[in-house]
CSV table of C-alpha atoms in Angstrom, one decimal:
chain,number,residue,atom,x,y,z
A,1,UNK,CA,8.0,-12.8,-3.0
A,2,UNK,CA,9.6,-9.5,-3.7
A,3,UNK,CA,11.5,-7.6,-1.1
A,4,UNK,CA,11.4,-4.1,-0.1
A,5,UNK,CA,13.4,-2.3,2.6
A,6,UNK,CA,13.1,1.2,4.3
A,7,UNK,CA,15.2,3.0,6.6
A,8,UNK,CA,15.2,4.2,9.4
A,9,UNK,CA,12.3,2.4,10.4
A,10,UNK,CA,12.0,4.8,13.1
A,11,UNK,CA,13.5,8.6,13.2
A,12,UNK,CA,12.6,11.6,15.7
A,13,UNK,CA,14.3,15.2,14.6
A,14,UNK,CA,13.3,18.5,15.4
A,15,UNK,CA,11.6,21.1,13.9
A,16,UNK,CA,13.5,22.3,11.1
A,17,UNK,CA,15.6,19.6,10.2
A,18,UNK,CA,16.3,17.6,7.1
A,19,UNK,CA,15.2,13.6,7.5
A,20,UNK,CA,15.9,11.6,4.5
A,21,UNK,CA,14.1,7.8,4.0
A,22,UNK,CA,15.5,5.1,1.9
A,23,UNK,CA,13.6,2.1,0.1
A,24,UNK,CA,15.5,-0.3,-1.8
A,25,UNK,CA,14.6,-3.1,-4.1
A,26,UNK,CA,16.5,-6.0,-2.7
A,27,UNK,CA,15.7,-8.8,-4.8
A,28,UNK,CA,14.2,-7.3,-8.1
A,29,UNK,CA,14.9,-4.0,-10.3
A,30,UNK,CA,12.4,-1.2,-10.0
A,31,UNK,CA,12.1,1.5,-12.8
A,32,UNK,CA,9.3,3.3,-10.6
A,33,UNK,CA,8.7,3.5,-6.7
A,34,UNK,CA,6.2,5.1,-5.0
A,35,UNK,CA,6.2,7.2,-1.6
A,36,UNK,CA,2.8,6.9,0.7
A,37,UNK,CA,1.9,8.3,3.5
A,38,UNK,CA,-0.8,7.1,6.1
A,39,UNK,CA,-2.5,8.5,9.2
A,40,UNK,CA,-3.9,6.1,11.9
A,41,UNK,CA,-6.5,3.8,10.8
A,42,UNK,CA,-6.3,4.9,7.5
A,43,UNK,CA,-5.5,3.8,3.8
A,44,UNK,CA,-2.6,5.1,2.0
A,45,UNK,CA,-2.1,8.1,0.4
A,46,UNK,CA,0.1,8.3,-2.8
A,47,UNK,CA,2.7,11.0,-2.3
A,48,UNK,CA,4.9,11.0,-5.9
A,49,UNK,CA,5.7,8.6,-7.9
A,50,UNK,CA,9.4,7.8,-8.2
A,51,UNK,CA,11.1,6.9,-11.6
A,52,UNK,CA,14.5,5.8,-12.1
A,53,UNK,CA,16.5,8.5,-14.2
A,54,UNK,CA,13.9,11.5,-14.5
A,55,UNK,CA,11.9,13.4,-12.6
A,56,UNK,CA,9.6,12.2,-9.7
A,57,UNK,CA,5.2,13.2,-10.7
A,58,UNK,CA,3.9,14.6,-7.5
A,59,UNK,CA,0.0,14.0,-6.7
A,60,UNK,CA,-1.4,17.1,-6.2
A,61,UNK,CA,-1.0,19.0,-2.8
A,62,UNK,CA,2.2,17.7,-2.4
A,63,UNK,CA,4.6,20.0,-2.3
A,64,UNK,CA,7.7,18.7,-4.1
A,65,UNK,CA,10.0,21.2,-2.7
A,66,UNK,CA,9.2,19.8,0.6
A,67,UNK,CA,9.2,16.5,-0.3
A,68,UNK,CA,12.4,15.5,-2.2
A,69,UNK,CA,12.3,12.5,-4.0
A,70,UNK,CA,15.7,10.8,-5.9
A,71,UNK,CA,15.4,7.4,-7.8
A,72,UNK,CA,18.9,7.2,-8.8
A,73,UNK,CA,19.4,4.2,-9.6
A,74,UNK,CA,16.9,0.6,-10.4
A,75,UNK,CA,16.8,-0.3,-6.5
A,76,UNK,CA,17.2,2.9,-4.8
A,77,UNK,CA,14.4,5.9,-4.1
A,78,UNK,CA,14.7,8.3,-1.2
A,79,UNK,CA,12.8,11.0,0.3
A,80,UNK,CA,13.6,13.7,2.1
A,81,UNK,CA,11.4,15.5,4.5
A,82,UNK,CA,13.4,19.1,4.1
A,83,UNK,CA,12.6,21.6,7.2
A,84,UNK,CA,10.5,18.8,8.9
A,85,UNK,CA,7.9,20.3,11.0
A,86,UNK,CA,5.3,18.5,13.8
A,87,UNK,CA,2.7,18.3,11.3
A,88,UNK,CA,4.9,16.3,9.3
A,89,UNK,CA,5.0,13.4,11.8
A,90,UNK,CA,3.5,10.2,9.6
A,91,UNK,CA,3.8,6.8,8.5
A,92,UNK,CA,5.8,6.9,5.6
A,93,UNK,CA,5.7,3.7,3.0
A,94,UNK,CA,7.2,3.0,0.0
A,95,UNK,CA,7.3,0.7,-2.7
A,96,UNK,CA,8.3,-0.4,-5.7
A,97,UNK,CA,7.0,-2.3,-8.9
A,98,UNK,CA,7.6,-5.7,-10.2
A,99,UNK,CA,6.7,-5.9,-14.0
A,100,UNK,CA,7.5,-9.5,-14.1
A,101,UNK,CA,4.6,-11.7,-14.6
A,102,UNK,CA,1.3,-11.5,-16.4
A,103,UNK,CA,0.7,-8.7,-13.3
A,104,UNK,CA,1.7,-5.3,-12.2
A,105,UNK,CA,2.2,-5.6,-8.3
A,106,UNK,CA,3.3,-3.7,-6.1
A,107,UNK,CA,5.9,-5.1,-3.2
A,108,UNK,CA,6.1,-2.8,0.5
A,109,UNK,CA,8.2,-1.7,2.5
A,110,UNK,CA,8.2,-1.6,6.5
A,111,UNK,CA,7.4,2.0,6.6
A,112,UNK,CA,9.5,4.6,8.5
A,113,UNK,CA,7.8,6.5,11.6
A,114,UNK,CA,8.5,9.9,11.5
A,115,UNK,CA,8.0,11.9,15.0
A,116,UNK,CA,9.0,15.7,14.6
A,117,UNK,CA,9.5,17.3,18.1
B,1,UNK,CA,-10.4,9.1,-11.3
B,2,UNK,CA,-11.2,5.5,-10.7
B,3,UNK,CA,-12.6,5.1,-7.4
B,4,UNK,CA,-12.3,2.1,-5.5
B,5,UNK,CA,-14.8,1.3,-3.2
B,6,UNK,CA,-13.9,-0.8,0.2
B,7,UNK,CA,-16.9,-2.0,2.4
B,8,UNK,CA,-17.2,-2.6,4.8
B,9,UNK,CA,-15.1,0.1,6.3
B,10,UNK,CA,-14.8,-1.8,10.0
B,11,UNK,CA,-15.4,-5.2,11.0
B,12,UNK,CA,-15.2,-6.9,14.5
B,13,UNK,CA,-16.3,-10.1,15.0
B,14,UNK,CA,-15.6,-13.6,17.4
B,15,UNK,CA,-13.5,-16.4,16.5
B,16,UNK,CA,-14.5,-18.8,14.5
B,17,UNK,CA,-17.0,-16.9,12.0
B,18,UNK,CA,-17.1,-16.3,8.8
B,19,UNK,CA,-16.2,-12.9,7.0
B,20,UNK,CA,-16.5,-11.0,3.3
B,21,UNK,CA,-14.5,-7.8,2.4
B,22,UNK,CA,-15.9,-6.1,-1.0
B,23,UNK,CA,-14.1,-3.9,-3.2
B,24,UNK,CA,-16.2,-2.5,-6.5
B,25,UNK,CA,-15.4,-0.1,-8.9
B,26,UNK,CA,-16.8,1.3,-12.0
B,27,UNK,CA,-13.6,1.4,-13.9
B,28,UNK,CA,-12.1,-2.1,-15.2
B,29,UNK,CA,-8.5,-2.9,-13.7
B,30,UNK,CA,-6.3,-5.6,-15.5
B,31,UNK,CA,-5.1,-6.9,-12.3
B,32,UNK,CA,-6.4,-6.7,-8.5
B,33,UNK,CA,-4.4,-7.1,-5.1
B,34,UNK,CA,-4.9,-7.9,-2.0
B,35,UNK,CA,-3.2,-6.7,0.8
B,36,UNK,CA,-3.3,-6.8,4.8
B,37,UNK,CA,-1.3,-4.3,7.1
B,38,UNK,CA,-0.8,-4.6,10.8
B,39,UNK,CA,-0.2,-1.7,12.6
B,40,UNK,CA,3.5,-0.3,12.2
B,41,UNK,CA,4.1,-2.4,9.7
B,42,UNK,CA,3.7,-2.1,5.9
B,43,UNK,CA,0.8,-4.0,3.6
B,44,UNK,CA,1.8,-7.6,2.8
B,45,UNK,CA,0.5,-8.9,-0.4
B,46,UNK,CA,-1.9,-11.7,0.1
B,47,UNK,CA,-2.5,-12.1,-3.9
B,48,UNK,CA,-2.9,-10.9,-6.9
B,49,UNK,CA,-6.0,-11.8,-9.1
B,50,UNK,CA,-5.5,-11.3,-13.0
B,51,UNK,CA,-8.5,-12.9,-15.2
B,52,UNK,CA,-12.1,-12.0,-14.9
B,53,UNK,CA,-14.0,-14.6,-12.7
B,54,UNK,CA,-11.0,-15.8,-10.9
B,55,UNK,CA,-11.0,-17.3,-8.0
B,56,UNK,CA,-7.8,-18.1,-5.8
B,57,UNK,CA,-7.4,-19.4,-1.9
B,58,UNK,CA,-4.9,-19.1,0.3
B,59,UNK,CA,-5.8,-21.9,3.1
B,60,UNK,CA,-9.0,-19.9,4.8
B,61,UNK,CA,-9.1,-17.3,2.4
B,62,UNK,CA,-10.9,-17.2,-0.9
B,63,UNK,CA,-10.3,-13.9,-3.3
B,64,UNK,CA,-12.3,-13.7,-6.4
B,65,UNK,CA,-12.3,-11.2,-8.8
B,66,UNK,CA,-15.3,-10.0,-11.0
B,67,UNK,CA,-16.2,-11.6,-14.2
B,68,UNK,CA,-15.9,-7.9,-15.6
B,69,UNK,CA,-12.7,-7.0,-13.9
B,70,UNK,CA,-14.2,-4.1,-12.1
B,71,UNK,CA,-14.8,-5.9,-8.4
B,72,UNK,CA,-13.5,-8.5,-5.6
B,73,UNK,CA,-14.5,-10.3,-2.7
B,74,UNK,CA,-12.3,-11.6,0.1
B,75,UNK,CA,-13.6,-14.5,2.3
B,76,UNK,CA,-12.6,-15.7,5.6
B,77,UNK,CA,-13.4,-18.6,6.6
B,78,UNK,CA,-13.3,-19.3,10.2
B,79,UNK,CA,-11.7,-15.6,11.4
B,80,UNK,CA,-8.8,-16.2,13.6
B,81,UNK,CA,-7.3,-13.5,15.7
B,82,UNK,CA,-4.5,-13.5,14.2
B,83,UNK,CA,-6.3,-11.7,10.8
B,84,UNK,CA,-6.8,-9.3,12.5
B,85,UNK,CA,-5.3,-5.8,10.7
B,86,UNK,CA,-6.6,-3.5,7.9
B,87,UNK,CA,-7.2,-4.9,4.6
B,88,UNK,CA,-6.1,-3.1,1.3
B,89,UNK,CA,-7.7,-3.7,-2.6
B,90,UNK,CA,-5.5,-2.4,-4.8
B,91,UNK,CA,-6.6,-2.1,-8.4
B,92,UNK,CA,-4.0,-2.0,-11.6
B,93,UNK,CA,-3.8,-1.2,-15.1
B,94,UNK,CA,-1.3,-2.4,-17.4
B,95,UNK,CA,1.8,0.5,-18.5
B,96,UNK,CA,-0.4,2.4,-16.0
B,97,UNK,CA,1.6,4.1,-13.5
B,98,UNK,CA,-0.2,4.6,-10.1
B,99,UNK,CA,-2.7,1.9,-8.9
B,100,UNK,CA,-5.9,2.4,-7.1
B,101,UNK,CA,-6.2,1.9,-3.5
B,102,UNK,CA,-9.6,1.3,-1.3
B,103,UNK,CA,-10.0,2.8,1.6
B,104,UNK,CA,-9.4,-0.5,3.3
B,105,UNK,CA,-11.3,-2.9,5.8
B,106,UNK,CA,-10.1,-2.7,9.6
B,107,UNK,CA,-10.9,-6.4,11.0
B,108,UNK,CA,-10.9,-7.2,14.5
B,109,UNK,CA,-11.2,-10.8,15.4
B,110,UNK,CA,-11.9,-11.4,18.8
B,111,UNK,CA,-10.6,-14.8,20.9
């Protein structure tokens, strides 16, 4: 199947830093990612949605000044936590489409722990 | 917004029974996934169904999706502990761009 990486898989910063996440495509192309987050024991919840070349579309609630997404290229998105604070502590998932096939699936990665001291 | 219905929401049972996870909807979804997600770790896809009244198994799991394409069941047959984890349907729509998640099962099987 499909591969998807993250990194860090773990990261701790402190309160008012700048933590950025990567996901990466390795064995397909993706023209859109998506960033989730998830609390304990819960489902995900959709972030943004990442296209390659334009602008990421934001779920609402989500404040995309906080949460700066890049898809600049067809197996790289990122987010950046700008001016983390405790409350943004999370699970952080991404991933990323595979149009190939009769199907539209989508392929995780690992997720990134996020601990904001 | 199309809602996708997970139940039930927790499940904890012994070795060696048998199991069904339902997802429903009142929206139709051109394709349906499964997923399962252990802790710290991201959802693995266990299948993807496509056609209305399918029915696919992966050795002691049986997935079927709805004649209508609006609902799925996942079987276990003969829970082991290692299923254990939290179980995702996850609806799609062709050129759509998000897909819709359940609220997921949490199974515990017990040795």
């Amino acid at each position: 199947g499909a591969v998807v990486s993250q990194h860090p898989s773990r990261v701790i910063c402190k309160s008012g830093t700048s933590v950025k996440i990567e996901c990466r495509s390795l064995d397909f192309q993706a023209t859109t990612m998506f960033w989730y987050r998830q609390f304990p024991k819960k489902s995900l919840m959709l972030m943004a949605t990442s296209n390659e070349g334009s602008k990421a579309t934001y779920e609402q609630g989500v404040e995309k000044d906080k949460f700066l997404i890049n898809h600049a290229s067809l197996t790289l998105s990122t987010l950046t936590v700008t001016s983390a604070h405790p409350e943004d502590s999370s699970f952080y998932i991404c991933s990323a489409r595979d149009w190939a096939g009769a199907s539209d699936t989508q392929y995780f990665g690992p997720g990134t722990r996020l601990t904001v001291l | 917004t199309q809602l996708l219905e997970q139940s039930p929401q927790f499940l904890s049972i012994q070795e060696g029974e048998n199991l069904t996870v339902y997802c429903n909807s009142s929206s139709v979804f051109s394709s349906l996934q499964w997923y399962r997600q252990e802790p710290g770790e991201g959802p693995v896809l266990l299948v993807t169904v496509v056609t209305g009244g399918e029915v696919k198994k992966l050795k002691r799991l049986t997935f079927q999706f709805g004649d209508a394409r609006k609902d799925s069941s996942l079987h276990i047959t003969a829970a082991q502990p290692g299923d254990t984890g939290l179980y995702l349907c996850a609806g799609g729509r062709t050129n759509a761009g998000k897909s819709t998640f359940g609220d997921g099962t949490t199974l515990t099987v017990k040795p």
